[in-house]
Amino acid sequence: MKKIDTIIFDLGGVLIDWNPEYVFLDEFNGNREKMQWFFDNICTHDWNENQDAGYPIERATEERVALFPEHEKHIRMFYGRWVEMLGDAIQGTVKILEAFIKSDDYKVVALTNWSAETFPIALERFEFLHWFEGIIVSGEEKTRKPFDDIYNLTLSRFNIKAENAVFIDDNLRNIEAANNLGINGIRFESPEKLVQQLKTFNIHI
């Protein structure tokens, strides 16, 4: 079995709970259908990921307001109340991270799709973000997962061999992209399942 010497963590959805529902479900009076329509048509996942890849938040917001002026209030809310969408740490995964940090057997880094403008808020709030050897933040690099260049940047910056690394992400699209480059991917579903998935790589936490 290949020797795993590097663990690459995604952040949102793996170590940190982030969900726009925390703001918008109340705003839409508990109507999930209306909220989902807004996310599918106005402040879409693709639109948000554009900011994750470095597009300025203010410009993105103004452009979206110009396109959908009747939704101005809710559009401005997306980043205006972004802090309220940031939930707690996913404690079970933080414990797994801590075990890796303490073991000295692994290089531990992070690779996240995150706006460079909002990431400092997370850095201030979550102490464990300072445990990593380094963090690749998509917004700082002007690219994002699942594009090859951000994975290759991660490998080169931290001197990682793809076949010796495990990448943990909650998005199957991002896992498949990593696998295509020879990185061993684990799709995160829960801390408990992650412990079991790591065993397939002879990693026991």
Coordinates of N, CA, C and O in Angstrom, one line a residue, residues 23-194:
V23 N -29.5 32.7 7.2 CA -30.0 34.1 7.0 C -31.3 34.1 6.2 O -32.3 34.6 6.6
F24 N -31.3 33.3 5.1 CA -32.4 33.5 4.2 C -33.6 32.7 4.5 O -34.7 33.1 4.1
L25 N -33.5 31.7 5.3 CA -34.8 30.9 5.6 C -35.7 31.8 6.4 O -36.9 31.9 6.1
D26 N -35.2 32.5 7.4 CA -36.0 33.5 8.1 C -36.5 34.6 7.2 O -37.6 35.0 7.3
E27 N -35.6 35.1 6.4 CA -36.0 36.2 5.5 C -37.1 35.8 4.6 O -38.0 36.7 4.2
F28 N -37.2 34.5 4.2 CA -38.3 34.1 3.3 C -39.4 33.4 4.2 O -40.2 32.6 3.7
N29 N -39.4 33.8 5.5 CA -40.5 33.3 6.4 C -40.7 31.8 6.4 O -41.8 31.3 6.5
G30 N -39.5 31.1 6.3 CA -39.5 29.7 6.4 C -40.0 29.0 5.1 O -40.1 27.7 5.1
N31 N -40.1 29.7 4.1 CA -40.6 29.1 2.8 C -39.3 28.6 2.0 O -38.7 29.4 1.3
R32 N -39.1 27.3 2.1 CA -37.9 26.8 1.5 C -37.9 26.9 0.0 O -36.9 27.0 -0.7
E33 N -39.1 26.7 -0.6 CA -39.3 26.8 -2.0 C -38.9 28.2 -2.6 O -38.1 28.3 -3.6
K34 N -39.3 29.2 -1.9 CA -38.9 30.6 -2.3 C -37.5 30.8 -2.2 O -36.8 31.4 -3.0
M35 N -36.9 30.4 -1.0 CA -35.5 30.5 -0.8 C -34.7 29.8 -1.8 O -33.7 30.4 -2.4
Q36 N -35.1 28.6 -2.2 CA -34.3 27.8 -3.1 C -34.4 28.4 -4.5 O -33.4 28.4 -5.3
W37 N -35.6 29.0 -4.8 CA -35.7 29.7 -6.1 C -34.7 30.9 -6.2 O -34.0 31.1 -7.2
F38 N -34.5 31.6 -5.1 CA -33.6 32.7 -5.1 C -32.2 32.2 -5.3 O -31.4 32.8 -6.1
F39 N -31.8 31.1 -4.6 CA -30.5 30.5 -4.8 C -30.3 30.0 -6.2 O -29.1 30.0 -6.7
D40 N -31.3 29.4 -6.8 CA -31.2 28.8 -8.1 C -31.1 29.9 -9.2 O -30.6 29.6 -10.3
N41 N -31.7 31.1 -9.0 CA -31.9 32.0 -10.1 C -31.2 33.4 -9.9 O -30.9 34.1 -10.8
I42 N -31.0 33.8 -8.6 CA -30.4 35.1 -8.4 C -29.0 35.0 -7.8 O -28.1 35.2 -8.5
C43 N -28.9 34.7 -6.5 CA -27.6 34.5 -5.9 C -27.2 33.1 -6.0 O -27.3 32.3 -5.0
T44 N -26.8 32.7 -7.2 CA -26.6 31.3 -7.5 C -25.2 30.8 -6.9 O -24.3 31.5 -6.6
H45 N -25.1 29.4 -6.9 CA -23.9 28.8 -6.5 C -22.7 29.2 -7.4 O -21.6 29.6 -6.9
D46 N -23.0 29.3 -8.7 CA -21.9 29.7 -9.7 C -21.5 31.1 -9.4 O -20.3 31.5 -9.5
W47 N -22.5 32.0 -9.1 CA -22.2 33.4 -8.9 C -21.3 33.5 -7.6 O -20.3 34.2 -7.6
N48 N -21.6 32.8 -6.6 CA -20.8 32.9 -5.4 C -19.4 32.3 -5.6 O -18.4 32.9 -5.1
E49 N -19.3 31.3 -6.4 CA -18.0 30.7 -6.7 C -17.1 31.6 -7.5 O -15.9 31.6 -7.4
N50 N -17.7 32.5 -8.2 CA -16.9 33.5 -9.0 C -16.2 34.4 -8.0 O -15.0 34.8 -8.2
Q51 N -16.8 34.8 -6.9 CA -16.2 35.6 -5.8 C -15.1 34.7 -5.1 O -14.0 35.2 -4.7
D52 N -15.4 33.4 -5.0 CA -14.4 32.5 -4.4 C -13.1 32.5 -5.2 O -12.1 32.2 -4.7
A53 N -13.3 32.7 -6.5 CA -12.1 32.7 -7.4 C -11.5 34.1 -7.6 O -10.7 34.3 -8.4
G54 N -11.9 35.1 -6.7 CA -11.2 36.3 -6.7 C -12.0 37.5 -7.2 O -11.4 38.7 -7.2
Y55 N -13.2 37.3 -7.7 CA -13.9 38.5 -8.2 C -14.4 39.4 -7.1 O -14.8 38.9 -6.1
P56 N -14.2 40.7 -7.2 CA -14.5 41.6 -6.1 C -16.0 41.5 -5.7 O -16.9 41.6 -6.5
I57 N -16.2 41.4 -4.4 CA -17.6 41.2 -3.9 C -18.5 42.5 -4.2 O -19.6 42.3 -4.6
E58 N -17.9 43.6 -4.0 CA -18.7 44.8 -4.3 C -19.2 44.9 -5.7 O -20.3 45.2 -6.0
R59 N -18.2 44.6 -6.6 CA -18.6 44.7 -8.0 C -19.6 43.6 -8.4 O -20.6 43.9 -9.1
A60 N -19.4 42.4 -7.9 CA -20.4 41.3 -8.1 C -21.8 41.7 -7.6 O -22.8 41.4 -8.3
T61 N -21.8 42.3 -6.4 CA -23.1 42.7 -5.9 C -23.8 43.7 -6.7 O -25.0 43.6 -7.0
E62 N -23.1 44.8 -7.1 CA -23.7 45.8 -7.9 C -24.1 45.3 -9.3 O -25.2 45.7 -9.8
E63 N -23.4 44.4 -9.9 CA -23.8 43.9 -11.2 C -25.0 43.0 -11.0 O -25.9 43.1 -11.9
R64 N -25.1 42.3 -9.9 CA -26.3 41.5 -9.7 C -27.6 42.3 -9.5 O -28.7 42.0 -9.9
V65 N -27.4 43.4 -8.7 CA -28.5 44.3 -8.4 C -29.0 45.0 -9.7 O -30.2 45.1 -9.9
A66 N -28.0 45.3 -10.6 CA -28.4 45.9 -11.9 C -29.2 44.9 -12.7 O -30.1 45.3 -13.5
L67 N -28.8 43.6 -12.6 CA -29.6 42.6 -13.4 C -31.0 42.3 -12.8 O -31.9 42.1 -13.6
F68 N -31.0 42.3 -11.5 CA -32.3 42.0 -10.8 C -32.6 43.0 -9.8 O -32.6 42.7 -8.5
P69 N -33.0 44.2 -10.2 CA -33.2 45.3 -9.2 C -34.4 45.0 -8.2 O -34.3 45.5 -7.1
E70 N -35.3 44.2 -8.7 CA -36.4 43.9 -7.8 C -36.0 43.0 -6.6 O -36.7 42.9 -5.6
H71 N -34.8 42.4 -6.7 CA -34.3 41.6 -5.6 C -33.1 42.2 -4.9 O -32.3 41.6 -4.2
E72 N -33.0 43.6 -5.0 CA -31.9 44.3 -4.4 C -31.6 44.0 -3.0 O -30.5 43.7 -2.5
K73 N -32.7 44.0 -2.2 CA -32.5 43.8 -0.7 C -31.9 42.5 -0.4 O -30.9 42.4 0.4
H74 N -32.4 41.4 -1.1 CA -31.8 40.1 -0.8 C -30.4 39.9 -1.4 O -29.6 39.2 -0.8
I75 N -30.2 40.5 -2.5 CA -28.8 40.4 -3.1 C -27.8 41.0 -2.2 O -26.7 40.5 -1.9
R76 N -28.1 42.2 -1.7 CA -27.2 42.9 -0.8 C -27.0 42.2 0.5 O -25.9 42.2 1.2
M77 N -28.0 41.4 0.9 CA -27.9 40.6 2.1 C -26.9 39.5 2.0 O -26.4 39.1 3.1
F78 N -26.7 39.0 0.8 CA -25.9 37.8 0.7 C -24.5 38.0 1.3 O -24.0 37.2 2.0
Y79 N -23.8 39.1 0.9 CA -22.5 39.4 1.5 C -22.6 40.4 2.7 O -21.8 40.3 3.6
G80 N -23.7 41.2 2.7 CA -23.9 42.1 3.8 C -24.1 41.4 5.1 O -23.7 41.9 6.2
R81 N -24.7 40.2 5.1 CA -24.9 39.4 6.3 C -24.2 38.1 6.3 O -24.5 37.1 6.9
W82 N -23.1 38.1 5.5 CA -22.3 36.8 5.4 C -21.8 36.2 6.7 O -21.8 35.0 6.9
V83 N -21.5 37.1 7.6 CA -21.0 36.6 8.9 C -22.0 35.7 9.6 O -21.7 34.8 10.3
E84 N -23.3 36.1 9.4 CA -24.4 35.3 10.1 C -24.5 33.9 9.4 O -25.2 33.0 10.0
M85 N -24.0 33.7 8.2 CA -24.1 32.5 7.5 C -23.0 31.5 8.0 O -23.0 30.3 7.7
L86 N -22.0 32.1 8.7 CA -20.9 31.3 9.1 C -21.2 30.6 10.5 O -21.5 31.3 11.5
G87 N -21.3 29.3 10.4 CA -21.8 28.6 11.6 C -20.6 28.2 12.5 O -19.5 28.9 12.5
D88 N -20.7 27.2 13.2 CA -19.7 26.7 14.2 C -18.7 25.8 13.5 O -18.9 25.3 12.4
A89 N -17.6 25.5 14.2 CA -16.7 24.5 13.8 C -17.4 23.1 13.8 O -18.3 22.9 14.7
I90 N -17.0 22.2 12.9 CA -17.5 20.9 13.0 C -16.6 20.1 13.9 O -15.5 19.7 13.4
Q91 N -16.9 20.0 15.1 CA -16.0 19.6 16.2 C -15.4 18.2 16.0 O -14.2 18.0 16.3
G92 N -16.2 17.3 15.4 CA -15.7 15.9 15.2 C -14.5 16.0 14.2 O -13.5 15.2 14.4
T93 N -14.6 16.8 13.2 CA -13.5 16.9 12.2 C -12.3 17.6 12.8 O -11.2 17.3 12.5
V94 N -12.6 18.6 13.6 CA -11.5 19.4 14.3 C -10.6 18.4 15.1 O -9.4 18.5 15.2
K95 N -11.3 17.5 15.8 CA -10.6 16.5 16.6 C -9.7 15.6 15.7 O -8.6 15.2 16.1
I96 N -10.2 15.3 14.5 CA -9.4 14.5 13.6 C -8.2 15.3 13.1 O -7.1 14.8 13.1
L97 N -8.4 16.5 12.8 CA -7.3 17.4 12.4 C -6.3 17.5 13.5 O -5.1 17.4 13.2
E98 N -6.8 17.7 14.7 CA -5.8 17.8 15.9 C -5.0 16.5 16.0 O -3.8 16.6 16.3
A99 N -5.6 15.4 15.8 CA -4.8 14.1 15.9 C -3.7 14.1 14.8 O -2.6 13.6 15.1
F100 N -4.0 14.6 13.6 CA -3.0 14.6 12.5 C -1.9 15.6 12.9 O -0.7 15.3 12.7
I101 N -2.3 16.7 13.4 CA -1.3 17.7 13.8 C -0.3 17.2 14.9 O 0.9 17.4 14.9
K102 N -0.9 16.5 15.8 CA -0.1 16.0 17.0 C 0.8 14.8 16.6 O 1.8 14.5 17.3
S103 N 0.5 14.1 15.5 CA 1.1 12.8 15.2 C 2.5 13.0 14.6 O 3.4 12.1 14.7
D104 N 2.8 14.1 14.0 CA 4.1 14.4 13.3 C 4.4 13.5 12.1 O 5.5 13.5 11.6
D105 N 3.5 12.6 11.8 CA 3.7 11.7 10.7 C 3.2 12.3 9.3 O 3.4 11.6 8.3
Y106 N 2.5 13.4 9.4 CA 1.8 13.9 8.2 C 2.0 15.4 8.1 O 2.0 16.1 9.0
K107 N 2.2 15.8 6.8 CA 2.1 17.2 6.5 C 0.6 17.5 6.3 O -0.1 16.7 5.7
V108 N 0.1 18.6 7.0 CA -1.3 18.9 7.0 C -1.5 20.3 6.4 O -1.1 21.3 7.0
V109 N -2.2 20.4 5.3 CA -2.5 21.7 4.7 C -4.0 21.7 4.3 O -4.7 20.8 4.5
A110 N -4.4 22.9 3.9 CA -5.8 23.1 3.5 C -5.9 23.7 2.1 O -5.0 24.5 1.7
L111 N -7.0 23.3 1.5 CA -7.3 23.9 0.1 C -8.8 24.2 0.1 O -9.6 23.3 0.2
T112 N -9.1 25.5 0.0 CA -10.5 26.0 0.2 C -10.9 26.9 -0.9 O -10.1 27.7 -1.4
N113 N -12.1 26.7 -1.4 CA -12.8 27.7 -2.2 C -13.4 28.8 -1.2 O -14.4 28.5 -0.6
W114 N -12.8 30.0 -1.2 CA -13.2 31.0 -0.3 C -12.8 32.3 -0.8 O -11.7 32.5 -1.2
S115 N -13.7 33.3 -0.7 CA -13.3 34.7 -1.0 C -12.2 35.2 -0.2 O -12.2 35.1 1.1
A116 N -11.2 35.8 -0.8 CA -10.1 36.4 0.0 C -10.6 37.6 0.9 O -10.0 37.9 1.9
E117 N -11.8 38.1 0.5 CA -12.3 39.3 1.3 C -13.0 38.8 2.6 O -13.0 39.5 3.6
T118 N -13.5 37.6 2.6 CA -14.2 37.1 3.8 C -13.4 36.1 4.6 O -13.7 35.9 5.8
F119 N -12.3 35.6 4.0 CA -11.5 34.6 4.7 C -10.9 35.1 6.0 O -10.8 34.3 7.0
P120 N -10.5 36.3 6.1 CA -9.9 36.8 7.3 C -10.9 36.7 8.5 O -10.4 36.6 9.7
I121 N -12.2 36.8 8.3 CA -13.2 36.6 9.3 C -13.1 35.2 9.9 O -13.1 35.0 11.2
A122 N -12.9 34.2 9.1 CA -12.8 32.8 9.5 C -11.5 32.7 10.3 O -11.4 32.0 11.3
L123 N -10.4 33.3 9.8 CA -9.1 33.2 10.5 C -9.2 33.7 11.9 O -8.5 33.2 12.8
E124 N -9.9 34.8 12.0 CA -10.0 35.4 13.4 C -10.9 34.5 14.3 O -10.6 34.4 15.5
R125 N -11.9 33.9 13.7 CA -12.9 33.1 14.6 C -12.4 31.8 15.0 O -12.7 31.3 16.1
F126 N -11.7 31.1 14.1 CA -11.3 29.7 14.3 C -9.8 29.5 14.5 O -9.1 29.6 13.5
E127 N -9.5 29.2 15.7 CA -8.1 29.0 16.1 C -7.4 27.9 15.3 O -6.2 28.0 14.9
F128 N -8.2 26.8 15.0 CA -7.5 25.7 14.4 C -7.1 26.0 12.9 O -6.3 25.2 12.4
L129 N -7.5 27.1 12.3 CA -7.0 27.4 11.0 C -5.6 27.8 11.0 O -4.9 27.8 10.0
H130 N -5.1 28.1 12.2 CA -3.6 28.4 12.4 C -2.8 27.2 12.6 O -1.5 27.4 12.8
W131 N -3.4 26.0 12.7 CA -2.6 24.8 12.9 C -1.9 24.3 11.6 O -1.0 23.6 11.6
F132 N -2.5 24.7 10.4 CA -2.0 24.1 9.2 C -0.6 24.6 8.8 O -0.2 25.7 9.1
E133 N 0.1 23.7 8.1 CA 1.4 24.2 7.5 C 1.1 25.3 6.5 O 2.0 26.2 6.4
G134 N 0.0 25.3 5.9 CA -0.4 26.4 5.0 C -1.8 26.2 4.5 O -2.3 25.0 4.5
I135 N -2.4 27.2 3.9 CA -3.7 27.2 3.4 C -3.7 27.8 2.0 O -3.3 29.0 1.9
I136 N -4.2 27.1 1.0 CA -4.4 27.7 -0.3 C -5.9 28.2 -0.3 O -6.8 27.4 -0.2
V137 N -6.0 29.5 -0.4 CA -7.4 30.2 -0.5 C -7.6 30.6 -1.9 O -6.9 31.4 -2.5
S138 N -8.7 30.0 -2.5 CA -8.9 30.2 -3.9 C -9.0 31.7 -4.3 O -8.4 32.1 -5.3
G139 N -9.6 32.5 -3.5 CA -9.8 33.9 -3.8 C -8.4 34.7 -3.9 O -8.3 35.7 -4.6
E140 N -7.4 34.2 -3.1 CA -6.1 34.8 -3.2 C -5.4 34.4 -4.4 O -4.5 35.1 -4.9
E141 N -5.7 33.2 -4.9 CA -5.0 32.7 -6.1 C -5.7 32.9 -7.4 O -5.1 32.6 -8.4
K142 N -6.9 33.5 -7.3 CA -7.6 33.9 -8.5 C -8.0 32.6 -9.4 O -8.1 32.7 -10.6
T143 N -8.2 31.5 -8.7 CA -8.7 30.3 -9.3 C -9.4 29.5 -8.2 O -9.4 29.9 -7.1
R144 N -10.0 28.4 -8.6 CA -10.7 27.6 -7.6 C -10.8 26.2 -8.0 O -10.5 25.8 -9.1
K145 N -11.2 25.3 -7.0 CA -11.6 24.0 -7.3 C -12.8 24.0 -8.2 O -13.7 24.9 -8.0
P146 N -13.0 23.2 -9.2 CA -12.2 21.9 -9.5 C -11.2 22.1 -10.6 O -10.8 21.1 -11.2
F147 N -10.7 23.3 -10.8 CA -9.7 23.5 -11.9 C -8.4 23.0 -11.5 O -7.9 23.1 -10.4
D148 N -7.7 22.3 -12.5 CA -6.5 21.7 -12.2 C -5.4 22.6 -11.6 O -4.6 22.1 -10.8
D149 N -5.4 23.8 -12.0 CA -4.3 24.7 -11.6 C -4.2 24.9 -10.1 O -3.1 25.0 -9.5
I150 N -5.4 24.9 -9.4 CA -5.3 25.1 -8.0 C -4.8 23.8 -7.2 O -4.1 23.9 -6.2
Y151 N -5.1 22.6 -7.8 CA -4.5 21.4 -7.2 C -3.0 21.4 -7.5 O -2.2 21.0 -6.6
N152 N -2.6 21.7 -8.7 CA -1.2 21.7 -9.0 C -0.4 22.7 -8.2 O 0.7 22.4 -7.8
L153 N -1.0 23.8 -8.0 CA -0.4 24.9 -7.1 C -0.2 24.3 -5.7 O 0.9 24.5 -5.1
T154 N -1.2 23.6 -5.2 CA -1.1 23.1 -3.8 C 0.0 22.1 -3.8 O 0.8 22.1 -2.8
L155 N 0.1 21.2 -4.8 CA 1.2 20.2 -4.8 C 2.5 20.8 -4.8 O 3.4 20.4 -4.1
S156 N 2.7 21.8 -5.7 CA 4.0 22.4 -5.9 C 4.4 23.3 -4.7 O 5.6 23.3 -4.2
R157 N 3.5 24.1 -4.2 CA 3.8 25.0 -3.1 C 4.3 24.3 -1.8 O 5.2 24.7 -1.1
F158 N 3.6 23.1 -1.6 CA 4.0 22.4 -0.3 C 4.8 21.1 -0.6 O 4.9 20.3 0.3
N159 N 5.3 21.0 -1.8 CA 6.2 19.9 -2.2 C 5.5 18.6 -1.8 O 6.1 17.7 -1.1
I160 N 4.3 18.4 -2.4 CA 3.5 17.2 -2.2 C 3.5 16.3 -3.4 O 3.4 16.8 -4.5
K161 N 3.7 15.0 -3.2 CA 3.5 14.0 -4.3 C 2.0 13.6 -4.3 O 1.5 13.2 -3.3
A162 N 1.4 13.7 -5.4 CA -0.1 13.5 -5.5 C -0.4 12.1 -4.9 O -1.4 12.0 -4.2
E163 N 0.3 11.1 -5.3 CA 0.0 9.7 -4.9 C 0.2 9.5 -3.4 O -0.4 8.5 -2.8
N164 N 0.9 10.4 -2.7 CA 1.1 10.3 -1.3 C 0.2 11.1 -0.5 O 0.4 11.3 0.8
A165 N -0.8 11.7 -1.1 CA -1.7 12.7 -0.4 C -3.1 12.2 -0.4 O -3.6 11.5 -1.4
V166 N -3.8 12.5 0.7 CA -5.3 12.3 0.8 C -5.9 13.6 0.9 O -5.5 14.5 1.7
F167 N -6.9 13.8 0.0 CA -7.7 15.1 0.0 C -9.1 14.9 0.4 O -9.8 14.0 -0.1
I168 N -9.5 15.6 1.4 CA -10.9 15.4 2.1 C -11.7 16.7 1.7 O -11.4 17.8 2.1
D169 N -12.8 16.4 1.0 CA -13.7 17.5 0.5 C -15.1 17.0 0.5 O -15.4 15.8 0.3
D170 N -16.1 17.9 0.8 CA -17.5 17.4 0.8 C -18.1 17.5 -0.6 O -19.3 17.0 -0.7
N171 N -17.5 18.0 -1.6 CA -18.0 18.1 -2.9 C -17.4 17.1 -3.8 O -16.2 17.0 -4.1
L172 N -18.3 16.2 -4.3 CA -17.9 15.1 -5.2 C -17.1 15.6 -6.4 O -16.1 15.0 -6.9
R173 N -17.6 16.7 -7.0 CA -16.9 17.3 -8.2 C -15.5 17.6 -7.9 O -14.6 17.3 -8.7
N174 N -15.2 18.1 -6.7 CA -13.8 18.5 -6.3 C -13.0 17.2 -6.1 O -11.8 17.2 -6.4
I175 N -13.6 16.2 -5.5 CA -12.9 14.9 -5.3 C -12.5 14.3 -6.6 O -11.4 13.8 -6.8
E176 N -13.4 14.3 -7.6 CA -13.2 13.7 -8.9 C -12.0 14.4 -9.6 O -11.2 13.8 -10.2
A177 N -12.0 15.7 -9.5 CA -10.9 16.5 -10.1 C -9.6 16.1 -9.5 O -8.6 16.0 -10.2
A178 N -9.6 16.0 -8.2 CA -8.3 15.6 -7.5 C -7.9 14.2 -7.9 O -6.7 13.9 -8.2
N179 N -8.8 13.2 -8.0 CA -8.5 11.9 -8.4 C -7.9 11.9 -9.8 O -7.0 11.1 -10.1
N180 N -8.4 12.7 -10.7 CA -7.9 12.8 -12.1 C -6.4 13.2 -12.1 O -5.8 12.9 -13.1
L181 N -6.0 13.9 -11.1 CA -4.6 14.3 -11.0 C -3.7 13.3 -10.2 O -2.6 13.6 -9.9
G182 N -4.3 12.2 -9.8 CA -3.6 11.2 -9.0 C -3.6 11.4 -7.5 O -3.0 10.7 -6.8
I183 N -4.4 12.4 -7.0 CA -4.5 12.6 -5.6 C -5.6 11.7 -5.1 O -6.7 11.6 -5.7
N184 N -5.4 11.1 -3.9 CA -6.4 10.2 -3.3 C -7.5 11.0 -2.7 O -7.2 11.7 -1.7
G185 N -8.7 10.9 -3.1 CA -9.8 11.7 -2.6 C -10.7 10.9 -1.7 O -11.0 9.7 -1.9
I186 N -11.2 11.6 -0.6 CA -12.2 11.1 0.3 C -13.4 12.1 0.3 O -13.1 13.3 0.6
R187 N -14.6 11.7 -0.1 CA -15.7 12.6 0.0 C -16.2 12.6 1.5 O -16.6 11.6 2.0
F188 N -16.2 13.8 2.1 CA -16.6 13.9 3.5 C -18.1 13.9 3.6 O -18.8 14.6 2.9
E189 N -18.6 13.1 4.5 CA -20.0 13.0 4.9 C -20.2 13.3 6.4 O -21.2 14.0 6.7
S190 N -19.3 12.8 7.2 CA -19.4 13.0 8.6 C -18.1 12.7 9.2 O -17.3 11.9 8.7
P191 N -17.8 13.2 10.4 CA -16.5 12.9 11.1 C -16.4 11.4 11.3 O -15.3 10.8 11.2
E192 N -17.5 10.8 11.7 CA -17.5 9.3 12.1 C -17.1 8.5 10.8 O -16.3 7.6 10.9
K193 N -17.8 8.8 9.7 CA -17.5 8.1 8.5 C -16.1 8.4 8.0 O -15.4 7.5 7.5
L194 N -15.6 9.6 8.2 CA -14.2 9.9 7.8 C -13.2 9.0 8.5 O -12.2 8.6 7.8

